[in-house]
Amino acid sequence: MTVKIRLDRMLFERRMSLSELADRVGVTTANLSILKTGRARAIRFSTLDALCVALDCQPGDLLEFVPGRLDDLNDTES
Amino acid sequence: MRALGPQSVSSFLKIALDVVYVAAVGVAAVVGPMIIALLIATPFTHSPLEFKLSGQVWVSPFSNATLIALMIGVETYIVCLVVVLNRIRRIVDTLIMGDPFRPENVGRLRWIGTGLIVLEIATDGLRWLVAHLPQAHPTPRAGESWFNPTAWFAVLVVFVLAEVFREGARLRQEAELTI
């Protein structure tokens, strides 16, 4: 199974840049970039909470479950 | 005094290791050419080796073949020591930087473990060789063994430590990729 993050789509819908979101959430742009490109291994509840507040959305709007193996995702990352 | 970082115990350890490392490299650099010179200049026989020093003939107590075998054993030992010391120095470098859980340290620890195995085998080989020389040399008494359980246990500990570092490096990477 794989869980993908749809941060780029949410940013586009909110007409918001990554650096602006980084300022609002209090996470570095580099870390948000890791999250956006799907290289992150895990996300803290506090980060998810801050993202939801900044983007005015629900966690389900940010995360998407795609059936498949986690190894497949790791392979594509590396 | 701190254990990690600059001006710590690790820094002093690094200085001591550097001194021993340079000394070991120096000895290896001297013994290696001596073996090659002996192999080229003298026949590989069991007759005693003779040196002419300032007009006087000095006869070696060992045969030429024994001397070369001893020197090869010593050179193997020193080269392994250099490899082990070099890897320890690099690990200590990461300790000085305050970041020991790096994936490279896993490979370094495995090299140290392998080096210790070769060192132990070389030591036993040299002991065996010395014990079988024609002159009176210490040989294991009845009930005494050359097998050194402490050394082999140390080898095992190093390999276990390598796995600990592998897990530490994995956890660190996971923490880095947790946003």
Short mmCIF file of C-alpha atoms in Angstrom, two decimals:
data_model
loop_
_atom_site.label_atom_id
_atom_site.label_comp_id
_atom_site.label_asym_id
_atom_site.label_seq_id
_atom_site.Cartn_x
_atom_site.Cartn_y
_atom_site.Cartn_z
CA MET A 1 0.00 0.00 0.00
CA THR A 2 1.11 3.56 -0.57
CA VAL A 3 -0.10 6.83 0.79
CA LYS A 4 0.65 9.80 -1.41
CA ILE A 5 0.48 13.45 -0.49
CA ARG A 6 -1.35 15.85 -2.78
CA LEU A 7 0.32 19.02 -1.59
CA ASP A 8 1.03 20.42 -5.07
CA ARG A 9 -2.64 20.16 -6.05
CA MET A 10 -3.75 21.87 -2.84
CA LEU A 11 -1.19 24.63 -3.34
CA PHE A 12 -2.43 25.16 -6.89
CA GLU A 13 -6.07 25.29 -5.74
CA ARG A 14 -5.23 27.81 -3.00
CA ARG A 15 -2.94 29.81 -5.34
CA MET A 16 -0.22 29.57 -2.73
CA SER A 17 3.53 29.15 -3.17
CA LEU A 18 5.61 26.59 -1.31
CA SER A 19 7.62 29.25 0.51
CA GLU A 20 4.43 31.03 1.60
CA LEU A 21 3.07 27.76 2.98
CA ALA A 22 6.40 27.13 4.69
CA ASP A 23 6.15 30.52 6.42
CA ARG A 24 2.59 29.84 7.57
CA VAL A 25 3.25 26.27 8.77
CA GLY A 26 6.63 26.94 10.33
CA VAL A 27 8.40 24.21 8.38
CA THR A 28 11.42 24.84 6.17
CA THR A 29 10.89 24.98 2.40
CA ALA A 30 13.35 22.10 2.03
CA ASN A 31 11.25 19.89 4.31
CA LEU A 32 8.03 20.86 2.56
CA SER A 33 9.69 20.04 -0.73
CA ILE A 34 10.56 16.56 0.62
CA LEU A 35 6.90 16.19 1.59
CA LYS A 36 5.64 17.46 -1.77
CA THR A 37 7.87 15.15 -3.82
CA GLY A 38 6.83 12.11 -1.77
CA ARG A 39 10.26 11.42 -0.30
CA ALA A 40 9.07 11.81 3.29
CA ARG A 41 8.89 8.65 5.40
CA ALA A 42 6.41 10.01 7.93
CA ILE A 43 4.45 13.11 8.84
CA ARG A 44 3.84 14.40 12.36
CA PHE A 45 0.29 15.12 13.49
CA SER A 46 1.42 18.65 14.39
CA THR A 47 2.65 19.23 10.81
CA LEU A 48 -0.55 17.79 9.36
CA ASP A 49 -2.57 19.97 11.70
CA ALA A 50 -0.63 23.10 10.67
CA LEU A 51 -1.00 22.22 6.97
CA CYS A 52 -4.75 21.77 7.37
CA VAL A 53 -5.03 25.16 9.13
CA ALA A 54 -2.88 26.92 6.52
CA LEU A 55 -4.63 25.36 3.52
CA ASP A 56 -8.08 25.32 5.15
CA CYS A 57 -8.65 21.67 4.34
CA GLN A 58 -9.10 18.23 5.90
CA PRO A 59 -6.31 15.62 6.20
CA GLY A 60 -8.16 13.55 3.60
CA ASP A 61 -7.73 16.38 1.11
CA LEU A 62 -3.97 16.15 1.51
CA LEU A 63 -3.51 12.39 1.65
CA GLU A 64 -4.45 9.80 -0.92
CA PHE A 65 -4.32 6.02 -0.59
CA VAL A 66 -3.09 4.23 -3.72
CA PRO A 67 -3.17 0.41 -3.63
CA GLY A 68 0.26 -1.08 -4.18
CA ARG A 69 3.32 -2.11 -2.26
CA LEU A 70 5.31 0.30 -0.11
CA ASP A 71 8.51 -1.19 -1.60
CA ASP A 72 7.36 -0.08 -5.04
CA LEU A 73 7.13 3.49 -3.82
CA ASN A 74 10.55 3.26 -2.21
CA ASP A 75 11.99 1.86 -5.43
CA THR A 76 10.63 4.74 -7.46
CA GLU A 77 11.98 7.21 -4.89
CA SER A 78 15.50 5.82 -5.12
CA MET B 1 34.88 16.69 29.34
CA ARG B 2 32.61 15.90 26.40
CA ALA B 3 32.78 12.57 24.58
CA LEU B 4 31.75 13.89 21.15
CA GLY B 5 32.55 17.00 19.14
CA PRO B 6 35.62 19.24 18.85
CA GLN B 7 37.92 19.59 21.90
CA SER B 8 36.48 16.38 23.31
CA VAL B 9 37.85 12.97 24.35
CA SER B 10 37.42 11.90 20.71
CA SER B 11 39.85 14.64 19.57
CA PHE B 12 42.57 13.38 21.92
CA LEU B 13 41.86 9.81 20.84
CA LYS B 14 42.27 10.90 17.22
CA ILE B 15 45.72 12.38 17.96
CA ALA B 16 46.85 9.15 19.66
CA LEU B 17 45.48 7.07 16.77
CA ASP B 18 47.22 9.30 14.21
CA VAL B 19 50.57 8.78 15.96
CA VAL B 20 50.15 4.97 16.08
CA TYR B 21 48.87 4.94 12.49
CA VAL B 22 51.88 6.86 11.15
CA ALA B 23 54.24 4.57 13.09
CA ALA B 24 52.53 1.45 11.70
CA VAL B 25 52.64 2.80 8.14
CA GLY B 26 56.35 3.57 8.64
CA VAL B 27 57.12 0.02 9.84
CA ALA B 28 55.08 -1.49 6.97
CA ALA B 29 56.95 0.70 4.49
CA VAL B 30 60.30 -0.57 5.85
CA VAL B 31 59.44 -4.29 6.18
CA GLY B 32 57.81 -4.56 2.71
CA PRO B 33 60.88 -3.55 0.69
CA MET B 34 63.07 -5.68 3.00
CA ILE B 35 61.04 -8.79 2.06
CA ILE B 36 61.33 -7.96 -1.64
CA ALA B 37 65.07 -7.34 -1.25
CA LEU B 38 65.54 -10.67 0.56
CA LEU B 39 63.53 -12.52 -2.09
CA ILE B 40 65.59 -10.98 -4.90
CA ALA B 41 69.05 -11.03 -3.31
CA THR B 42 69.09 -14.42 -1.56
CA PRO B 43 68.08 -17.92 -2.60
CA PHE B 44 64.93 -19.32 -1.02
CA THR B 45 66.67 -22.16 0.83
CA HIS B 46 66.75 -23.73 4.27
CA SER B 47 70.42 -22.86 4.73
CA PRO B 48 71.26 -20.19 7.33
CA LEU B 49 71.38 -16.66 6.00
CA GLU B 50 74.77 -14.94 6.07
CA PHE B 51 75.37 -11.19 6.22
CA LYS B 52 78.68 -9.47 5.73
CA LEU B 53 78.80 -6.42 7.94
CA SER B 54 82.04 -4.35 7.86
CA GLY B 55 84.20 -7.32 7.02
CA GLN B 56 82.64 -9.66 9.59
CA VAL B 57 80.30 -12.47 8.64
CA TRP B 58 77.11 -12.63 10.68
CA VAL B 59 75.16 -15.87 10.41
CA SER B 60 71.44 -15.67 11.04
CA PRO B 61 70.04 -18.22 13.51
CA PHE B 62 67.15 -18.81 11.07
CA SER B 63 67.20 -20.16 7.56
CA ASN B 64 66.49 -17.79 4.70
CA ALA B 65 63.04 -19.33 4.12
CA THR B 66 62.11 -19.02 7.81
CA LEU B 67 63.23 -15.41 7.94
CA ILE B 68 61.19 -14.53 4.85
CA ALA B 69 58.14 -16.37 6.25
CA LEU B 70 58.52 -14.51 9.55
CA MET B 71 58.79 -11.17 7.78
CA ILE B 72 55.77 -11.91 5.58
CA GLY B 73 53.83 -12.77 8.75
CA VAL B 74 54.94 -9.54 10.41
CA GLU B 75 54.11 -7.51 7.27
CA THR B 76 50.62 -9.11 7.06
CA TYR B 77 50.09 -8.25 10.72
CA ILE B 78 51.19 -4.63 10.26
CA VAL B 79 49.17 -4.11 7.07
CA CYS B 80 46.04 -5.41 8.84
CA LEU B 81 46.83 -3.15 11.78
CA VAL B 82 47.11 -0.17 9.39
CA VAL B 83 43.73 -1.04 7.81
CA VAL B 84 42.06 -1.40 11.22
CA LEU B 85 43.64 1.82 12.55
CA ASN B 86 42.65 3.74 9.42
CA ARG B 87 39.00 2.68 9.77
CA ILE B 88 39.02 3.51 13.50
CA ARG B 89 40.45 6.97 12.68
CA ARG B 90 37.64 7.61 10.21
CA ILE B 91 35.02 6.52 12.75
CA VAL B 92 36.61 8.81 15.34
CA ASP B 93 36.41 11.64 12.75
CA THR B 94 32.63 11.19 12.69
CA LEU B 95 32.64 11.19 16.51
CA ILE B 96 34.50 14.52 16.47
CA MET B 97 31.87 15.87 14.07
CA GLY B 98 29.26 14.66 16.57
CA ASP B 99 27.55 12.46 14.00
CA PRO B 100 28.57 8.80 14.43
CA PHE B 101 25.43 7.16 13.03
CA ARG B 102 26.43 7.38 9.39
CA PRO B 103 25.93 4.54 6.91
CA GLU B 104 29.67 4.65 6.04
CA ASN B 105 30.54 3.64 9.61
CA VAL B 106 28.77 0.30 9.14
CA GLY B 107 31.20 -0.68 6.38
CA ARG B 108 34.12 0.64 8.42
CA LEU B 109 33.17 -1.49 11.41
CA ARG B 110 32.87 -4.56 9.19
CA TRP B 111 36.37 -3.83 7.83
CA ILE B 112 37.63 -3.57 11.42
CA GLY B 113 36.02 -6.92 12.28
CA THR B 114 37.54 -8.58 9.22
CA GLY B 115 40.90 -6.97 9.99
CA LEU B 116 40.78 -8.31 13.55
CA ILE B 117 40.10 -11.81 12.22
CA VAL B 118 43.14 -11.62 9.93
CA LEU B 119 45.23 -10.14 12.78
CA GLU B 120 44.29 -13.04 15.05
CA ILE B 121 45.07 -15.61 12.36
CA ALA B 122 48.39 -13.87 11.56
CA THR B 123 49.28 -13.84 15.26
CA ASP B 124 48.56 -17.56 15.59
CA GLY B 125 50.53 -18.24 12.40
CA LEU B 126 53.53 -16.31 13.71
CA ARG B 127 53.33 -18.09 17.07
CA TRP B 128 53.26 -21.44 15.31
CA LEU B 129 56.20 -20.49 13.12
CA VAL B 130 58.28 -19.24 16.06
CA ALA B 131 57.42 -22.37 18.08
CA HIS B 132 58.72 -24.59 15.27
CA LEU B 133 62.05 -22.81 14.88
CA PRO B 134 65.07 -24.99 15.67
CA GLN B 135 66.12 -22.81 18.62
CA ALA B 136 64.47 -22.99 22.00
CA HIS B 137 61.34 -20.89 21.85
CA PRO B 138 58.27 -20.78 24.02
CA THR B 139 55.70 -23.31 22.97
CA PRO B 140 52.30 -23.84 24.56
CA ARG B 141 52.55 -26.01 27.62
CA ALA B 142 50.24 -28.94 28.19
CA GLY B 143 46.70 -27.71 28.58
CA GLU B 144 47.62 -24.25 27.24
CA SER B 145 46.11 -23.16 23.96
CA TRP B 146 46.89 -20.47 21.36
CA PHE B 147 43.17 -19.91 20.96
CA ASN B 148 42.32 -16.50 22.41
CA PRO B 149 38.59 -16.36 23.21
CA THR B 150 38.76 -12.66 24.17
CA ALA B 151 40.03 -11.68 20.72
CA TRP B 152 37.35 -13.71 18.93
CA PHE B 153 34.70 -12.31 21.25
CA ALA B 154 35.94 -8.80 20.35
CA VAL B 155 35.51 -9.69 16.66
CA LEU B 156 31.95 -10.77 17.36
CA VAL B 157 31.25 -7.57 19.30
CA VAL B 158 32.56 -5.44 16.41
CA PHE B 159 30.23 -7.17 13.93
CA VAL B 160 27.28 -6.75 16.33
CA LEU B 161 28.25 -3.09 16.74
CA ALA B 162 28.20 -2.73 12.94
CA GLU B 163 24.58 -3.91 12.95
CA VAL B 164 23.77 -1.47 15.77
CA PHE B 165 25.24 1.35 13.69
CA ARG B 166 23.25 0.18 10.63
CA GLU B 167 20.04 0.37 12.65
CA GLY B 168 21.10 3.74 14.11
CA ALA B 169 21.78 5.12 10.63
CA ARG B 170 18.40 3.84 9.43
CA LEU B 171 16.59 5.45 12.37
CA ARG B 172 18.43 8.71 11.83
CA GLN B 173 17.46 8.74 8.14
CA GLU B 174 13.88 8.01 9.10
CA ALA B 175 13.91 10.86 11.63
CA GLU B 176 15.34 13.18 8.98
CA LEU B 177 12.54 12.24 6.58
CA THR B 178 9.83 12.74 9.18
CA ILE B 179 8.29 16.14 8.50
#
